Coordinates of C-alpha atoms in Angstrom, one line a residue:
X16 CA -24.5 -8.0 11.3
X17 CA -26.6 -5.0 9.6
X18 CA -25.7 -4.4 5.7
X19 CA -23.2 -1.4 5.1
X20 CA -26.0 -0.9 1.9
X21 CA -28.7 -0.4 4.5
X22 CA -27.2 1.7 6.8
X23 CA -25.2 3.9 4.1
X24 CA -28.1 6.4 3.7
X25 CA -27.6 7.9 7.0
X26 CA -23.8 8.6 6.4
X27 CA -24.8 9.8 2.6
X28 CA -27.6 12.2 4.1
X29 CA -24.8 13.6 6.8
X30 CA -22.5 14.0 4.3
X31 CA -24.9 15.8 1.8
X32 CA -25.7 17.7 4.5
X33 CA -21.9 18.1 5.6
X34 CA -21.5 19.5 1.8
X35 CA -24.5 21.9 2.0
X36 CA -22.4 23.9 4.3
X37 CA -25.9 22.6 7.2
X38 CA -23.7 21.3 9.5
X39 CA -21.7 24.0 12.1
X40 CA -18.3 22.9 11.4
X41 CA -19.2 22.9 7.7
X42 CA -20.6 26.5 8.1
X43 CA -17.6 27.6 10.4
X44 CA -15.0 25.6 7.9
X45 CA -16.7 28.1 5.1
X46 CA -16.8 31.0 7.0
X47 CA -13.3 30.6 7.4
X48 CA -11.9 29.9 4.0
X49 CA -11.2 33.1 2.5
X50 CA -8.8 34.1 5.8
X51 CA -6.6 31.3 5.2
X52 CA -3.4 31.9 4.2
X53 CA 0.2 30.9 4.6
X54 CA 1.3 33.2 7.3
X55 CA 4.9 34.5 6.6
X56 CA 7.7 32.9 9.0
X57 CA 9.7 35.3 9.7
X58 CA 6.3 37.5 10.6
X59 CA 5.9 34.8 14.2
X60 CA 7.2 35.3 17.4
X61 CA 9.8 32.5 18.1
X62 CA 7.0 30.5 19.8
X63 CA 4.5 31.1 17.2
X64 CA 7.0 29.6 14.7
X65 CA 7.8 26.8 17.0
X66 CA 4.0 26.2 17.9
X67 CA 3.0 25.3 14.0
X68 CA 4.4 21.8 14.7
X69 CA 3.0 21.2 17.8
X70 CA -0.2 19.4 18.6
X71 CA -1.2 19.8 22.5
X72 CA -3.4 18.2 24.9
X73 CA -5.2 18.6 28.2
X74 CA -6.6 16.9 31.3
X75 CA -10.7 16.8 32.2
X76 CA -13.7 18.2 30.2
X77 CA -12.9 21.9 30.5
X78 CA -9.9 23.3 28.5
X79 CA -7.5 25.0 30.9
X80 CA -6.6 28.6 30.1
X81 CA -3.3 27.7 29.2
X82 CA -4.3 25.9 26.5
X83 CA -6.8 28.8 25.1
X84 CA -4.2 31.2 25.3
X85 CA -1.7 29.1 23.9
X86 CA -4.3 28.7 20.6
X87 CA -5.4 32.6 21.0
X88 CA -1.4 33.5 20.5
X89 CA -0.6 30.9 17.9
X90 CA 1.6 28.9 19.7
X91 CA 0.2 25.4 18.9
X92 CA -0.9 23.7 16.1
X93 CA -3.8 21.7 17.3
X94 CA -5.4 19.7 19.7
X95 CA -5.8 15.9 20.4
X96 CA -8.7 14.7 22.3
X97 CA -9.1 11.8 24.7
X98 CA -11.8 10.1 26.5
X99 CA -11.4 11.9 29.4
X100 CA -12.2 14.8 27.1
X101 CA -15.1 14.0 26.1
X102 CA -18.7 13.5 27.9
X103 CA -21.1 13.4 25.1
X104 CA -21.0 15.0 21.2
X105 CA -23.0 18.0 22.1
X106 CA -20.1 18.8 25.2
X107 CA -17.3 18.1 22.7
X108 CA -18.6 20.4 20.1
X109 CA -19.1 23.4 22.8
X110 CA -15.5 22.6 23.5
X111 CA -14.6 23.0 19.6
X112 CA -16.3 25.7 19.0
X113 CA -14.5 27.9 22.2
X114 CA -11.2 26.5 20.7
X115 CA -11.9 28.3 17.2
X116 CA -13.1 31.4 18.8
X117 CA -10.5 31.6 20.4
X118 CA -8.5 31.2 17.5
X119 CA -9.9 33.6 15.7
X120 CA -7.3 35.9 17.1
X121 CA -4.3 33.9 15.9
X122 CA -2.1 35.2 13.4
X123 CA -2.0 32.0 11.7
X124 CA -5.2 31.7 9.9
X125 CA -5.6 28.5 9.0
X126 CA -7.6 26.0 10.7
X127 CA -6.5 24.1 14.0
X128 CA -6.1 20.6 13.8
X129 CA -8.3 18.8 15.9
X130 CA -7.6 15.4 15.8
X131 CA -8.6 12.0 17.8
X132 CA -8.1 7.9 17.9
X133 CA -11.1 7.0 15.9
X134 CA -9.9 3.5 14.8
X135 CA -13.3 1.8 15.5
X136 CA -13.9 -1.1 17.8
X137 CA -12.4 -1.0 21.0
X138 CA -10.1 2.1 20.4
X139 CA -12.5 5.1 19.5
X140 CA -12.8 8.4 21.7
X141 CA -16.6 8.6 20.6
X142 CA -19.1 7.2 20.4
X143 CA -20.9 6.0 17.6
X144 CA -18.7 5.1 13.9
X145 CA -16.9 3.0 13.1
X146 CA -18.5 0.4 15.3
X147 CA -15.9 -2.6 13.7
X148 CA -12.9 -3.3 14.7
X149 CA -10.5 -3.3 11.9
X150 CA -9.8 -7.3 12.0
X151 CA -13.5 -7.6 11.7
X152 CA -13.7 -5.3 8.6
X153 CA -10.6 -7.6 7.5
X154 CA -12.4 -10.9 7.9
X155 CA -15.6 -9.6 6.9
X156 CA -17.5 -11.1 3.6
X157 CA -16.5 -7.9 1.9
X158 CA -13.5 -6.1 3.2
X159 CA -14.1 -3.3 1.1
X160 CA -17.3 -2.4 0.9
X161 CA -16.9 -2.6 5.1
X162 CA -13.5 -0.4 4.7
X163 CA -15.6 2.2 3.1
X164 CA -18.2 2.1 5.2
X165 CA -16.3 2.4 8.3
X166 CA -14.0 5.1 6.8
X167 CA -17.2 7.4 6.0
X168 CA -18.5 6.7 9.3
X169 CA -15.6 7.8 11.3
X170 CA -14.8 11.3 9.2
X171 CA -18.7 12.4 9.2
X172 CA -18.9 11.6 13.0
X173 CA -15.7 13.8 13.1
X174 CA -16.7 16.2 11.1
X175 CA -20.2 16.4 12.8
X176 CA -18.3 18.2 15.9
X177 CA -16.0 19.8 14.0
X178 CA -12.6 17.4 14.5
X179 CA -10.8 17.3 10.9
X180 CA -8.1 15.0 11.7
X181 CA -8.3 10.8 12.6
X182 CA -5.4 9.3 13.9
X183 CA -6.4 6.1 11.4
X184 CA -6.4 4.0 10.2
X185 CA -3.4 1.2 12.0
X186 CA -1.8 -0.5 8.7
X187 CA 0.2 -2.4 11.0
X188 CA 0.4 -6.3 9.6
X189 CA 0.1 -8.5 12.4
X190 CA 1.7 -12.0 12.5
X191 CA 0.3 -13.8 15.1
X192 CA -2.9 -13.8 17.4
X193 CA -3.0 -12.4 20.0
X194 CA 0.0 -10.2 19.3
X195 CA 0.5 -6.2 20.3
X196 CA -1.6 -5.1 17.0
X197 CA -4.2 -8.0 17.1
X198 CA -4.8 -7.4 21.0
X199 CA -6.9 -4.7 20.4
X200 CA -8.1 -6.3 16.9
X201 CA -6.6 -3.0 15.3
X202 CA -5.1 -4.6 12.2
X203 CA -6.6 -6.0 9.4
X204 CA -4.9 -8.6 8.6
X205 CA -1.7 -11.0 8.7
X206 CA -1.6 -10.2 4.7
X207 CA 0.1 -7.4 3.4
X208 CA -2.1 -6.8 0.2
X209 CA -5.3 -7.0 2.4
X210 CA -4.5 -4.7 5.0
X211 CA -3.2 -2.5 2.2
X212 CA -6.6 -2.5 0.0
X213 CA -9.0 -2.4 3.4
X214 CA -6.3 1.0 4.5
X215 CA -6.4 2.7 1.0
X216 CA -10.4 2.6 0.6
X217 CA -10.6 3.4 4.8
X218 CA -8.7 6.8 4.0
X219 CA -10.2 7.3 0.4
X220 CA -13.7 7.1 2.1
X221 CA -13.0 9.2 5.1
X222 CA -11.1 11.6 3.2
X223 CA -13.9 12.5 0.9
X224 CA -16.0 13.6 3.7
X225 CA -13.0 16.2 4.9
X226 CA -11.5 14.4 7.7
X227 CA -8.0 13.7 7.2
X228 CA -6.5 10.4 7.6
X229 CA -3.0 9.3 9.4
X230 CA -1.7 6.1 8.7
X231 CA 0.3 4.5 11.3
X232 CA 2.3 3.4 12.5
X233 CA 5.5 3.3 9.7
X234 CA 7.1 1.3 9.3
X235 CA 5.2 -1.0 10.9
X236 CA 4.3 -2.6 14.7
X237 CA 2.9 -5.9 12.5
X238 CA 6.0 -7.8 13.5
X239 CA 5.5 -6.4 17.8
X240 CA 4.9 -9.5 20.5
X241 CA 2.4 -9.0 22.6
X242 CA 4.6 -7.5 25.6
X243 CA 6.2 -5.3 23.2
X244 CA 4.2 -2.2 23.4
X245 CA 6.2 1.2 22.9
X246 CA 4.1 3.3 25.5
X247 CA 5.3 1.3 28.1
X248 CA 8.7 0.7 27.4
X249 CA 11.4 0.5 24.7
X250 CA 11.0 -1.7 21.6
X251 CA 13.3 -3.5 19.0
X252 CA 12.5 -5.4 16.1
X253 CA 14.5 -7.8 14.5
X254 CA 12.8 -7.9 11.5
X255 CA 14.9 -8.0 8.4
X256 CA 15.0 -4.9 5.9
X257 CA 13.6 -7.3 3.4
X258 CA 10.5 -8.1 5.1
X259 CA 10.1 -4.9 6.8
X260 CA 10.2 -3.4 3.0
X261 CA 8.2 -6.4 1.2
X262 CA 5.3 -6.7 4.4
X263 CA 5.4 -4.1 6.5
X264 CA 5.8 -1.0 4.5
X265 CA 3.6 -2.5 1.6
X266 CA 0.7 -1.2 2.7
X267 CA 2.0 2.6 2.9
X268 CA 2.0 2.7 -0.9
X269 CA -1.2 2.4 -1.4
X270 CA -2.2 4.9 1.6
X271 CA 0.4 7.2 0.0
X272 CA -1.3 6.5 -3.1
X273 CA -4.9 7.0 -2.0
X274 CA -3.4 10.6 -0.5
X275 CA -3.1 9.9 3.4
X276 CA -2.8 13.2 4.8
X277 CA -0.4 12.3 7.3
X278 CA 1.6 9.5 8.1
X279 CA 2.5 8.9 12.0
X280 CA 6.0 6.6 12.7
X281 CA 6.8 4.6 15.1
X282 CA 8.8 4.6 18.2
X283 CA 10.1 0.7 18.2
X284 CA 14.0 0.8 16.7
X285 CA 14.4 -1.6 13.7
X286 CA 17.9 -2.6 13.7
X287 CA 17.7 -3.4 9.9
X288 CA 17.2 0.1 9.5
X289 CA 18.6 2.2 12.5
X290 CA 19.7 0.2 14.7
X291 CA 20.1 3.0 17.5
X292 CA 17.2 5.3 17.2
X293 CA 13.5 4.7 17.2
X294 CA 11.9 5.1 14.1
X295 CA 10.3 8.9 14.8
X296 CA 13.9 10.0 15.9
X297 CA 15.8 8.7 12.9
X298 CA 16.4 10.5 9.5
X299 CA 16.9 6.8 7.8
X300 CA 14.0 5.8 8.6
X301 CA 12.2 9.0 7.6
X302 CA 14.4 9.0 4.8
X303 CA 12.7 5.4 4.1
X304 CA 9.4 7.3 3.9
X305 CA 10.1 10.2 2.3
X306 CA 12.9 9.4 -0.1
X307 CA 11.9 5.0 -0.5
X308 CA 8.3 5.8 -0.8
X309 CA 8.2 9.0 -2.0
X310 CA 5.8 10.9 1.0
X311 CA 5.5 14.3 0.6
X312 CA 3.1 14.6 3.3
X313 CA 2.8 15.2 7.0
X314 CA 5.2 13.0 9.5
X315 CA 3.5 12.9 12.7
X316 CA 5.1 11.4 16.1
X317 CA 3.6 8.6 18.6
X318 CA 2.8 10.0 21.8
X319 CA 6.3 12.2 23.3
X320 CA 5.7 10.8 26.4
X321 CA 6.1 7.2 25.4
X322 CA 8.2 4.6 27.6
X323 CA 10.2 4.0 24.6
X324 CA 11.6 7.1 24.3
X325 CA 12.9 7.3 27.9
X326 CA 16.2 5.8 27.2
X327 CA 16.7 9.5 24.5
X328 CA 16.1 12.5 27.3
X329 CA 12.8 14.3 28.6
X330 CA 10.1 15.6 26.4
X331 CA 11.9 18.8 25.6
X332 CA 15.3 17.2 24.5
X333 CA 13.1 14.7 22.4
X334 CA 10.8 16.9 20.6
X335 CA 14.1 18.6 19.6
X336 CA 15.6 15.4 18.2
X337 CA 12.6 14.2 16.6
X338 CA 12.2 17.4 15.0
X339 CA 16.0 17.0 13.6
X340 CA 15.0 13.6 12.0
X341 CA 12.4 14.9 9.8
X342 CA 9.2 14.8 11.8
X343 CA 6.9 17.6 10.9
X344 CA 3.9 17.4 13.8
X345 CA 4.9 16.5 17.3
X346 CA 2.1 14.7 19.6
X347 CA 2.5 15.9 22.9
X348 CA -0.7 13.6 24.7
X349 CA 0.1 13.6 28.0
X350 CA -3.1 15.1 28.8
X351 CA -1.0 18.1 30.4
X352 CA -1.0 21.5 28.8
X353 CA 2.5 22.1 30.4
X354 CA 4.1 19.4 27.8
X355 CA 3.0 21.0 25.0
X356 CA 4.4 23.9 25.8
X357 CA 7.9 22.8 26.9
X358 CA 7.9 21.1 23.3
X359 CA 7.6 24.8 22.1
X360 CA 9.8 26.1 24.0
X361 CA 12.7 23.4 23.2
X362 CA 11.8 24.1 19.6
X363 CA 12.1 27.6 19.8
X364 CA 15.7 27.3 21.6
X365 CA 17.0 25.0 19.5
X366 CA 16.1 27.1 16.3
X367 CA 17.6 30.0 17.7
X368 CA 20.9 28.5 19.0
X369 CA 21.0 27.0 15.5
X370 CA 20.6 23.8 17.1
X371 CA 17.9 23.0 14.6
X372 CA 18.0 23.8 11.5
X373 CA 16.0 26.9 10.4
X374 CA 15.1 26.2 6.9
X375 CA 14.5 22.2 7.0
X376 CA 11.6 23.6 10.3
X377 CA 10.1 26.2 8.2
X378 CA 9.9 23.4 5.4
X379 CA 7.9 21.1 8.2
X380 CA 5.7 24.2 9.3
X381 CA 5.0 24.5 5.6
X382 CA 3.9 21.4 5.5
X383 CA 1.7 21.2 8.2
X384 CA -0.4 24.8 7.0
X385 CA -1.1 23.4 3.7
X386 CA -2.6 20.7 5.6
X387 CA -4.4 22.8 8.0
X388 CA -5.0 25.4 4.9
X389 CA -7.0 22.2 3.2
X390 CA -9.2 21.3 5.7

């Protein structure tokens, strides 16, 4: 295995050269800064205002024109990029930079969030950092000094194409081998305190380079068998409150600590805790984030088009409740533009039936601009 030490002074120069403004999405980013502002509410269209908590997606290498009109109007909040996206860095980047053209004639000014799965090992959507796996980071000779390496890597090979937002890192605790969170080797370990010190110095380190980090997935997919996987079907853990608050949510504290810019929840139901509602649908258990630990951050959703979530409606009915529960960003990754925008649609309904609360959204939408405002 090569020394972090060594191979640090390529991710130093990138990100000196990410701080000199060099870079294009450093250049763009500046370009940018004195536009953004909090746009007023009540100034956006019903879809606009919907749109700010909406993250789309899309199928193939070439953005549909759905999707650019959708980001020319300001009717979404972001994007999320797959594989299927993506051919090589220099492709991906010409696909950024047509997304904030286009958005140059949005109303909302502030950035779009551009966001992928760059965990490292096996689940990353490009190539290149973080190479390890967070169970090797975990069982490495230095846990930390690895943590920050792989935390730099992944935001400066964001932030080299212009993407501002990782969907990492997982501070799932995992109990046994071979489980749903060890398949994949996304977790960094069966303890508590280590996955919480290896997730605190991740986001620290891919935070400083501008990338903002999501911690996921709360409270906690540690305790998850290996058939138990909430994409493909629905999920319950049994796990007591005690453990769930002692294990599972332990890490969170630090990642709240260390300023995670997002937190994403889960869609298993913990019985301890709601024992009817997956975790991104229920206000208790956003209420054990925000309230418990004291978040005042971004709440993102798992994918909307889960298999857990088929028991609660289709994607329009459940962007609706999850938005009741608290949840600020919803992650519609079907790779189908169409999803995204019945998410907006639903949103913008419901707020005008009443069916959603009007000041509790704006709160959310808020939320998510001051994040886009920071990047």
């Amino acid at each position: 295995m090569t020394s972090p030490l060594s191979r640090r002074g390529a991710l130093i120069a990138g990100a000196a050269a990410l701080a000199a403004g060099l870079g294009p999405a450093a250049s763009e980013a500046a370009a940018r800064a004195p536009e953004v502002a909090r746009p007023r509410f009540s100034a956006l269209s019903p879809q606009q205002r919907a749109g700010q908590c909406v993250i789309h997606s899309y199928p193939g290498l070439t953005p549909p024109a759905s999707l650019m009109n959708a980001i020319k109007e300001g009717r979404t909040a972001g994007v999320i990029f797959f594989g299927e996206n993506i051919q090589n860095l220099s492709q991906i980047e010409s696909v950024i930079k047509s997304m904030n053209a286009a958005h140059a004639s949005s109303p909302v000014k502030a950035p779009l969030l551009l966001m992928t799965d760059q965990e490292g090992g096996m689940i990353r959507r490009l190539p290149g950092e973080p190479v390890m796996s967070a169970k090797d980071v975990g069982a490495s000779a230095d846990p930390r000094q690895w943590a920050d390496f792989t935390g730099s890597g992944a935001g400066m090979n964001l932030a080299g194409i212009g993407m501002n937002v990782n969907l990492a890192p997982v501070l799932d605790v995992y109990r046994a081998d071979g489980d749903f969170t060890d398949q994949y080797k996304r977790s960094y370990s069966k303890s508590a305190a280590a996955v919480a010190s290896c997730g605190k110095t991740f986001i620290t380190a891919q935070q400083a380079v501008g990338v903002a980090a999501t911690a996921k997935h709360f409270p906690g997919l540690g305790p998850a068998t290996a058939s138990q996987n909430t994409d493909l079907r629905p999920v319950t853990i049994t796990t007591s409150a005690a453990t769930l608050r002692s294990v599972d949510e332990a890490p969170y504290k630090d990642a709240i600590a260390a300023g995670t810019k997002l937190v994403m929840l889960s869609w298993a139901i913990y019985t301890a805790l709601d024992p009817s509602r997956p975790a991104g649908l229920s206000p208790t258990v956003v209420g054990e984030l925000r309230n418990r630990l004291g978040y005042t951050g971004v709440t993102i959703t798992d994918a909307l088009e889960a298999g857990a979530l088929t028991p609660f409606g289709t994607t329009s009915q459940v962007a609706v409740k999850a938005a009741a529960a608290g949840m600020d960003l919803l992650l519609c990754s079907s790779r189908s533009v169409s999803q995204g925008d019945a998410a907006v649609t639903a949103l913008s309904d419901a707020l005008g039936t009443g069916a959603l609360d009007a000041a509790a959204f704006e709160a959310a939408a808020a939320r998510v601009n001051a994040l886009r405002a920071g990047l």
